[in-house]
Tab-separated table of C-alpha atoms and ligand atoms in Angstrom:
chain	number	residue	atom	x	y	z
Q	1	UNK	CA	-193.101	49.053	66.001
Q	2	UNK	CA	-196.266	50.813	64.921
Q	3	UNK	CA	-196.140	50.203	61.182
Q	4	UNK	CA	-197.632	47.002	59.755
Q	5	UNK	CA	-196.716	45.636	56.319
Q	6	UNK	CA	-198.464	42.912	54.356
Q	7	UNK	CA	-196.238	41.371	51.713
Q	8	UNK	CA	-197.302	38.695	49.254
Q	9	UNK	CA	-195.062	36.108	47.656
Q	10	UNK	CA	-196.197	34.627	44.339
Q	11	UNK	CA	-197.916	31.525	45.690
Q	12	UNK	CA	-201.364	32.844	46.690
Q	13	UNK	CA	-201.830	36.481	45.611
Q	14	UNK	CA	-205.637	36.205	45.800
Q	15	UNK	CA	-205.611	35.361	49.517
Q	16	UNK	CA	-203.108	38.164	50.174
Q	17	UNK	CA	-205.280	40.665	48.270
Q	18	UNK	CA	-208.402	39.590	50.216
Q	19	UNK	CA	-206.624	40.002	53.574
Q	20	UNK	CA	-205.250	43.369	52.481
Q	21	UNK	CA	-208.742	44.523	51.455
Q	22	UNK	CA	-210.352	43.388	54.713
Q	23	UNK	CA	-207.656	44.928	56.909
Q	24	UNK	CA	-207.479	48.058	54.750
Q	25	UNK	CA	-203.693	47.668	54.721
Q	26	UNK	CA	-202.229	47.939	51.207
Q	27	UNK	CA	-199.796	45.265	50.074
Q	28	UNK	CA	-196.220	46.526	50.285
Q	29	UNK	CA	-194.771	46.359	46.779
Q	30	UNK	CA	-192.192	43.681	46.098
Q	31	UNK	CA	-190.339	42.729	42.944
Q	32	UNK	CA	-189.925	38.991	42.422
Q	33	UNK	CA	-188.331	37.667	39.261
Q	34	UNK	CA	-186.521	34.611	37.994
Q	35	UNK	CA	-183.115	34.844	36.334
Q	36	UNK	CA	-182.402	32.985	33.083
Q	37	UNK	CA	-180.888	30.063	35.011
Q	38	UNK	CA	-183.916	29.725	37.320
Q	39	UNK	CA	-182.506	31.583	40.369
Q	40	UNK	CA	-185.080	33.719	42.177
Q	41	UNK	CA	-184.567	37.425	42.937
Q	42	UNK	CA	-186.721	39.401	45.404
Q	43	UNK	CA	-186.526	43.050	46.437
Q	44	UNK	CA	-188.869	44.863	48.836
Q	45	UNK	CA	-189.693	48.169	47.164
Q	46	UNK	CA	-190.447	50.159	50.322
Q	47	UNK	CA	-188.693	50.806	53.595
Q	48	UNK	CA	-189.467	48.159	56.268
Q	49	UNK	CA	-186.746	49.076	58.796
Q	50	UNK	CA	-188.094	48.640	62.348
Q	51	UNK	CA	-191.532	47.557	61.066
Q	52	UNK	CA	-193.840	44.582	61.697
Q	53	UNK	CA	-193.997	42.532	58.504
Q	54	UNK	CA	-196.526	39.808	57.656
Q	55	UNK	CA	-195.308	37.774	54.716
Q	56	UNK	CA	-198.094	35.756	53.081
Q	57	UNK	CA	-196.704	32.771	51.209
Q	58	UNK	CA	-198.328	29.358	51.155
Q	59	UNK	CA	-196.396	26.330	49.872
Q	60	UNK	CA	-198.582	25.531	46.879
Q	61	UNK	CA	-197.246	23.688	43.813
Q	62	UNK	CA	-194.600	24.204	42.517
Q	63	UNK	CA	-193.755	23.638	46.183
Q	64	UNK	CA	-189.970	23.742	45.898
Q	65	UNK	CA	-190.024	27.025	43.993
Q	66	UNK	CA	-192.397	28.623	46.492
Q	67	UNK	CA	-190.336	27.395	49.435
Q	68	UNK	CA	-187.128	28.893	48.056
Q	69	UNK	CA	-189.000	32.095	47.192
Q	70	UNK	CA	-190.214	32.265	50.806
Q	71	UNK	CA	-186.663	31.861	52.144
Q	72	UNK	CA	-185.311	34.501	49.770
Q	73	UNK	CA	-187.996	37.043	50.733
Q	74	UNK	CA	-187.322	36.404	54.444
Q	75	UNK	CA	-183.634	37.001	53.780
Q	76	UNK	CA	-184.370	40.260	51.955
Q	77	UNK	CA	-186.578	41.414	54.853
Q	78	UNK	CA	-183.964	40.522	57.469
Q	79	UNK	CA	-181.260	42.407	55.586
Q	80	UNK	CA	-183.686	45.351	55.266
Q	81	UNK	CA	-183.902	45.425	59.108
Q	82	UNK	CA	-187.596	44.553	59.464
Q	83	UNK	CA	-188.305	44.381	63.195
Q	84	UNK	CA	-190.461	41.220	63.031
Q	85	UNK	CA	-190.887	38.863	60.103
Q	86	UNK	CA	-194.161	36.977	60.617
Q	87	UNK	CA	-194.523	34.188	58.094
Q	88	UNK	CA	-198.161	33.443	57.245
Q	89	UNK	CA	-197.917	30.075	55.517
Q	90	UNK	CA	-201.403	28.483	55.467
Q	91	UNK	CA	-200.106	25.244	53.910
Q	92	UNK	CA	-196.751	24.187	55.261
Q	93	UNK	CA	-195.608	21.561	52.760
Q	94	UNK	CA	-193.187	18.753	53.623
Q	95	UNK	CA	-195.034	18.247	56.936
Q	96	UNK	CA	-196.079	14.699	56.068
Q	97	UNK	CA	-192.448	13.572	56.400
Q	98	UNK	CA	-192.354	14.208	60.136
Q	99	UNK	CA	-190.545	11.075	61.342
Q	100	UNK	CA	-188.430	8.222	60.036
Q	101	UNK	CA	-190.572	5.206	59.169
Q	102	UNK	CA	-187.824	3.153	57.526
Q	103	UNK	CA	-184.067	3.614	57.656
Q	104	UNK	CA	-182.194	6.276	55.659
Q	105	UNK	CA	-185.216	8.592	55.263
Q	106	UNK	CA	-185.189	12.371	55.818
Q	107	UNK	CA	-187.417	14.287	58.236
Q	108	UNK	CA	-188.325	17.139	55.936
Q	109	UNK	CA	-190.741	18.810	58.361
Q	110	UNK	CA	-187.738	19.517	60.613
Q	111	UNK	CA	-185.526	20.515	57.674
Q	112	UNK	CA	-188.109	23.093	56.536
Q	113	UNK	CA	-188.387	24.374	60.130
Q	114	UNK	CA	-184.603	24.844	60.216
Q	115	UNK	CA	-184.586	26.603	56.841
Q	116	UNK	CA	-187.367	29.045	57.732
Q	117	UNK	CA	-185.876	29.784	61.149
Q	118	UNK	CA	-182.304	30.190	59.874
Q	119	UNK	CA	-183.475	32.478	57.065
Q	120	UNK	CA	-184.659	34.881	59.773
Q	121	UNK	CA	-188.388	34.398	60.424
Q	122	UNK	CA	-189.537	35.696	63.820
Q	123	UNK	CA	-192.791	33.736	63.851
Q	124	UNK	CA	-194.654	31.185	61.751
Q	125	UNK	CA	-198.403	30.815	61.438
Q	126	UNK	CA	-200.003	27.917	59.641
Q	127	UNK	CA	-203.249	25.959	59.405
Q	128	UNK	CA	-203.833	22.246	60.122
Q	129	UNK	CA	-200.368	20.791	60.354
Q	130	UNK	CA	-200.252	17.130	59.410
Q	131	UNK	CA	-199.250	16.417	63.002
Q	132	UNK	CA	-199.419	18.963	65.809
Q	133	UNK	CA	-196.015	17.988	67.221
Q	134	UNK	CA	-194.329	19.713	64.270
Q	135	UNK	CA	-194.837	22.968	66.214
Q	136	UNK	CA	-192.009	21.758	68.433
Q	137	UNK	CA	-189.612	21.646	65.460
Q	138	UNK	CA	-189.603	25.460	65.618
Q	139	UNK	CA	-187.781	27.395	68.342
Q	140	UNK	CA	-189.596	30.613	67.444
Q	141	UNK	CA	-193.241	31.525	68.195
Q	142	UNK	CA	-195.554	29.270	66.206
Q	143	UNK	CA	-199.290	29.814	65.803
Q	144	UNK	CA	-201.283	26.789	64.705
Q	145	UNK	CA	-204.814	27.457	63.449
Q	146	UNK	CA	-207.306	24.680	62.793
Q	147	UNK	CA	-209.874	24.402	60.029
Q	148	UNK	CA	-212.504	22.070	61.478
Q	149	UNK	CA	-214.453	24.794	63.397
Q	150	UNK	CA	-215.008	26.627	60.076
Q	151	UNK	CA	-216.409	23.456	58.513
Q	152	UNK	CA	-218.516	22.769	61.608
Q	153	UNK	CA	-219.938	26.301	61.558
Q	154	UNK	CA	-221.020	25.843	57.923
Q	155	UNK	CA	-222.483	22.359	58.506
Q	156	UNK	CA	-224.389	23.343	61.664
Q	157	UNK	CA	-226.280	25.974	59.652
Q	158	UNK	CA	-227.503	23.215	57.299
Q	159	UNK	CA	-229.269	21.387	60.148
Q	160	UNK	CA	-228.428	17.901	58.889
Q	161	UNK	CA	-230.038	15.034	60.772
Q	162	UNK	CA	-228.307	11.761	61.706
Q	163	UNK	CA	-224.777	13.057	61.344
Q	164	UNK	CA	-221.699	10.890	61.708
Q	165	UNK	CA	-218.114	12.206	61.494
Q	166	UNK	CA	-215.538	9.973	59.839
Q	167	UNK	CA	-211.772	10.075	60.127
Q	168	UNK	CA	-210.375	8.502	56.930
Q	169	UNK	CA	-207.372	7.107	58.807
Q	170	UNK	CA	-206.114	6.475	62.315
Q	171	UNK	CA	-203.825	9.553	62.140
Q	172	UNK	CA	-206.851	11.844	61.777
Q	173	UNK	CA	-208.816	10.517	64.776
Q	174	UNK	CA	-208.018	13.488	67.025
Q	175	UNK	CA	-209.207	15.975	64.395
Q	176	UNK	CA	-212.300	13.854	63.716
Q	177	UNK	CA	-213.144	13.613	67.404
Q	178	UNK	CA	-212.959	17.408	67.814
Q	179	UNK	CA	-215.236	17.887	64.799
Q	180	UNK	CA	-217.635	15.236	66.169
Q	181	UNK	CA	-217.825	17.144	69.470
Q	182	UNK	CA	-218.719	20.389	67.706
Q	183	UNK	CA	-221.360	18.642	65.574
Q	184	UNK	CA	-222.634	16.548	68.515
Q	185	UNK	CA	-222.214	13.449	66.335
Q	186	UNK	CA	-220.598	10.046	66.805
Q	187	UNK	CA	-217.162	9.298	65.360
Q	188	UNK	CA	-216.381	6.501	62.920
Q	189	UNK	CA	-212.821	5.592	61.919
Q	190	UNK	CA	-211.468	3.995	58.761
Q	191	UNK	CA	-208.586	1.590	58.998
Q	192	UNK	CA	-206.439	2.629	56.022
Q	193	UNK	CA	-203.188	1.085	54.867
Q	194	UNK	CA	-200.635	2.434	52.411
Q	195	UNK	CA	-198.998	-0.043	50.063
Q	196	UNK	CA	-196.653	2.635	48.689
Q	197	UNK	CA	-196.395	6.442	48.698
Q	198	UNK	CA	-199.631	7.936	47.310
Q	199	UNK	CA	-201.393	4.524	47.253
Q	200	UNK	CA	-203.966	3.938	49.948
Q	201	UNK	CA	-206.301	1.044	50.625
Q	202	UNK	CA	-209.327	0.909	52.941
Q	203	UNK	CA	-209.165	-2.143	55.204
Q	204	UNK	CA	-212.431	-1.633	57.095
Q	205	UNK	CA	-214.855	0.937	58.459
Q	206	UNK	CA	-214.945	0.888	62.269
Q	207	UNK	CA	-218.451	2.046	63.261
Q	208	UNK	CA	-221.952	2.272	61.809
Q	209	UNK	CA	-222.841	4.675	58.963
Q	210	UNK	CA	-226.047	3.022	57.667
Q	211	UNK	CA	-228.646	5.653	56.710
Q	212	UNK	CA	-226.447	8.491	58.053
Q	213	UNK	CA	-225.204	11.769	56.670
Q	214	UNK	CA	-221.491	11.236	56.825
Q	215	UNK	CA	-218.900	13.995	57.174
Q	216	UNK	CA	-215.365	12.869	56.275
Q	217	UNK	CA	-212.694	15.168	57.721
Q	218	UNK	CA	-209.099	15.171	56.500
Q	219	UNK	CA	-206.198	17.618	56.441
Q	220	UNK	CA	-204.982	17.104	52.865
Q	221	UNK	CA	-206.406	15.965	49.548
Q	222	UNK	CA	-203.394	15.206	47.414
Q	223	UNK	CA	-204.120	12.505	44.809
Q	224	UNK	CA	-207.594	12.026	46.398
Q	225	UNK	CA	-206.901	8.290	46.830
Q	226	UNK	CA	-207.565	8.345	50.583
Q	227	UNK	CA	-210.726	10.404	50.502
Q	228	UNK	CA	-212.355	8.832	47.421
Q	229	UNK	CA	-211.700	5.296	48.710
Q	230	UNK	CA	-213.180	6.335	52.040
Q	231	UNK	CA	-216.289	7.648	50.249
Q	232	UNK	CA	-216.759	4.362	48.351
Q	233	UNK	CA	-216.320	2.314	51.536
Q	234	UNK	CA	-218.883	4.460	53.378
Q	235	UNK	CA	-221.333	4.162	50.503
Q	236	UNK	CA	-220.923	0.370	50.650
Q	237	UNK	CA	-221.572	0.643	54.395
Q	238	UNK	CA	-224.963	2.247	53.645
Q	239	UNK	CA	-224.243	5.992	54.124
Q	240	UNK	CA	-227.177	8.139	52.899
Q	241	UNK	CA	-225.197	11.289	52.085
Q	242	UNK	CA	-221.439	11.886	52.055
Q	243	UNK	CA	-219.762	15.261	52.538
Q	244	UNK	CA	-215.983	15.687	52.444
Q	245	UNK	CA	-214.201	18.400	54.448
Q	246	UNK	CA	-210.501	18.947	53.740
Q	247	UNK	CA	-208.269	21.856	54.657
Q	248	UNK	CA	-205.567	21.689	51.982
Q	249	UNK	CA	-206.619	20.842	48.410
Q	250	UNK	CA	-203.500	19.994	46.425
Q	251	UNK	CA	-205.557	17.985	43.922
Q	252	UNK	CA	-202.551	16.381	42.213
Q	253	UNK	CA	-202.611	14.052	39.225
Q	254	UNK	CA	-206.138	12.686	38.517
Q	255	UNK	CA	-207.589	13.867	41.859
Q	256	UNK	CA	-210.358	15.862	40.176
Q	257	UNK	CA	-211.602	12.863	38.183
Q	258	UNK	CA	-211.597	10.731	41.348
Q	259	UNK	CA	-213.515	13.383	43.272
Q	260	UNK	CA	-216.041	13.861	40.472
Q	261	UNK	CA	-216.747	10.119	40.249
Q	262	UNK	CA	-216.755	9.305	43.973
Q	263	UNK	CA	-220.095	9.152	45.847
Q	264	UNK	CA	-219.536	12.345	47.883
Q	265	UNK	CA	-222.174	14.957	47.063
Q	266	UNK	CA	-220.228	17.943	48.395
Q	267	UNK	CA	-216.582	18.800	49.052
Q	268	UNK	CA	-215.811	21.622	51.473
Q	269	UNK	CA	-212.316	23.108	51.250
Q	270	UNK	CA	-210.418	25.997	52.806
Q	271	UNK	CA	-208.427	28.421	50.654
Q	272	UNK	CA	-205.022	27.591	52.135
Q	273	UNK	CA	-204.024	26.874	48.532
Q	274	UNK	CA	-205.149	28.549	45.315
Q	275	UNK	CA	-207.741	26.547	43.383
Q	276	UNK	CA	-207.156	26.874	39.619
Q	277	UNK	CA	-210.232	27.335	37.427
Q	278	UNK	CA	-209.971	23.852	35.895
Q	279	UNK	CA	-210.100	22.297	39.399
Q	280	UNK	CA	-213.229	24.143	40.543
Q	281	UNK	CA	-215.641	21.200	40.448
Q	282	UNK	CA	-219.369	21.828	40.790
Q	283	UNK	CA	-219.455	19.883	44.086
Q	284	UNK	CA	-216.595	21.944	45.612
Q	285	UNK	CA	-217.336	24.796	47.997
Q	286	UNK	CA	-214.451	26.879	49.302
Q	287	UNK	CA	-214.687	28.499	52.731
Q	288	UNK	CA	-212.280	31.411	52.987
Q	289	UNK	CA	-209.780	31.864	55.784
Q	290	UNK	CA	-209.636	35.592	55.065
Q	291	UNK	CA	-211.716	36.757	58.075
Q	292	UNK	CA	-209.870	34.511	60.545
Q	293	UNK	CA	-206.387	35.250	59.185
Q	294	UNK	CA	-207.110	38.991	59.109
Q	295	UNK	CA	-208.199	38.982	62.754
Q	296	UNK	CA	-205.204	36.888	63.774
Q	297	UNK	CA	-202.740	39.146	61.912
Q	298	UNK	CA	-204.176	42.241	63.608
Q	299	UNK	CA	-204.050	40.626	67.058
Q	300	UNK	CA	-200.437	39.527	66.567
Q	301	UNK	CA	-199.546	43.042	65.410
Q	302	UNK	CA	-201.257	44.600	68.414
Q	303	UNK	CA	-199.805	42.046	70.867
Q	304	UNK	CA	-203.275	40.793	71.803
Q	305	UNK	CA	-204.191	37.225	72.744
Q	306	UNK	CA	-205.269	34.808	70.021
Q	307	UNK	CA	-206.903	32.461	72.537
Q	308	UNK	CA	-209.954	34.714	72.726
Q	309	UNK	CA	-210.710	33.903	69.072
Q	310	UNK	CA	-210.749	30.171	69.643
Q	311	UNK	CA	-214.111	29.805	71.356
Q	312	UNK	CA	-214.459	26.199	70.172
Q	313	UNK	CA	-211.599	25.161	72.500
Q	314	UNK	CA	-213.752	26.090	75.495
Q	315	UNK	CA	-216.696	24.171	74.026
Q	316	UNK	CA	-214.536	21.056	73.624
Q	317	UNK	CA	-213.084	21.379	77.102
Q	318	UNK	CA	-216.543	21.765	78.590
Q	319	UNK	CA	-217.554	18.359	77.219
M	1	R5P	C1	-202.553	11.181	55.296
M	1	R5P	O1	-202.110	10.780	56.355
M	1	R5P	C2	-203.205	12.509	55.121
M	1	R5P	O2	-203.958	12.882	56.237
M	1	R5P	C3	-204.070	12.536	53.880
M	1	R5P	O3	-205.121	11.603	54.032
M	1	R5P	C4	-203.262	12.168	52.663
M	1	R5P	O4	-202.071	12.892	52.614
M	1	R5P	C5	-204.043	12.387	51.409
M	1	R5P	O5	-203.292	11.965	50.318
M	1	R5P	P1	-204.002	11.365	49.033
M	1	R5P	O6	-205.065	12.350	48.650
M	1	R5P	O7	-202.899	11.296	47.999
M	1	R5P	O8	-204.532	10.024	49.384
């Protein structure tokens, strides 16, 4: 299995091109088109028989289209006898529905796991799952990368004083605590409630942010309700400067207006999703996953450990 292939679906061609450039591995040509009725067609235009394929397809909007496209490409690769089909899916959509909260609901995170596995993927790699337990929904190798060390690396270079890390909800406390350890800062938690889907409300800020530079860490910005409300609450609590760090920027509906107006002075994002020109706000800075993903892809291809890349784990364990 000495030949590596990088194949890009249509969801994030820029990220695929950057990885291809850094690894000096050309993208294997693929034809993807949509029939008149909306059905998707995909054909790999080179031999992949017996080869190690890395399929780069994030689940950006339109999510359903990109999910089906992913499944169809996996199917094409399996029928073309690729030896391994490694799915590089930086944003694994549908992960927020990971358990039943009220009766007669689906668990879409498990459904998507079944679909990807049944289509023929050999491995899945993603970044910042909504909850880490989703890894267990897959019975194939699953690599879970985290974004907070990239944010921490950037922030440490800025030498901010009086830092406080904030988790905008109880679900994000573990992520926030890890970030706080790397930044050697205390952790503050926001008690958030949801009245309905996509409608959040801050109940109270648990901890002191007066006069501090506050770093809010979250996995997803969707409608920006959670993060902008958190920023207002922290401002009311006396925060001096507010910086938002979020891995996946969906920026749906009026998210950009909310982010522009809210009191955060900077928004750090990762490029797990493409950021259209009209959503590139002046206060947004995107940190690219290209170097990390490229290293990880090469190590998986060569059968080398990924643990050696995750030096922050040792730092956390040492504390
Ligand atoms: C919620 O549990 C997540 O971690 C995010 O805070 C949430 O999905 C963001 O959604 P929105 O931007 O629509 O408030």
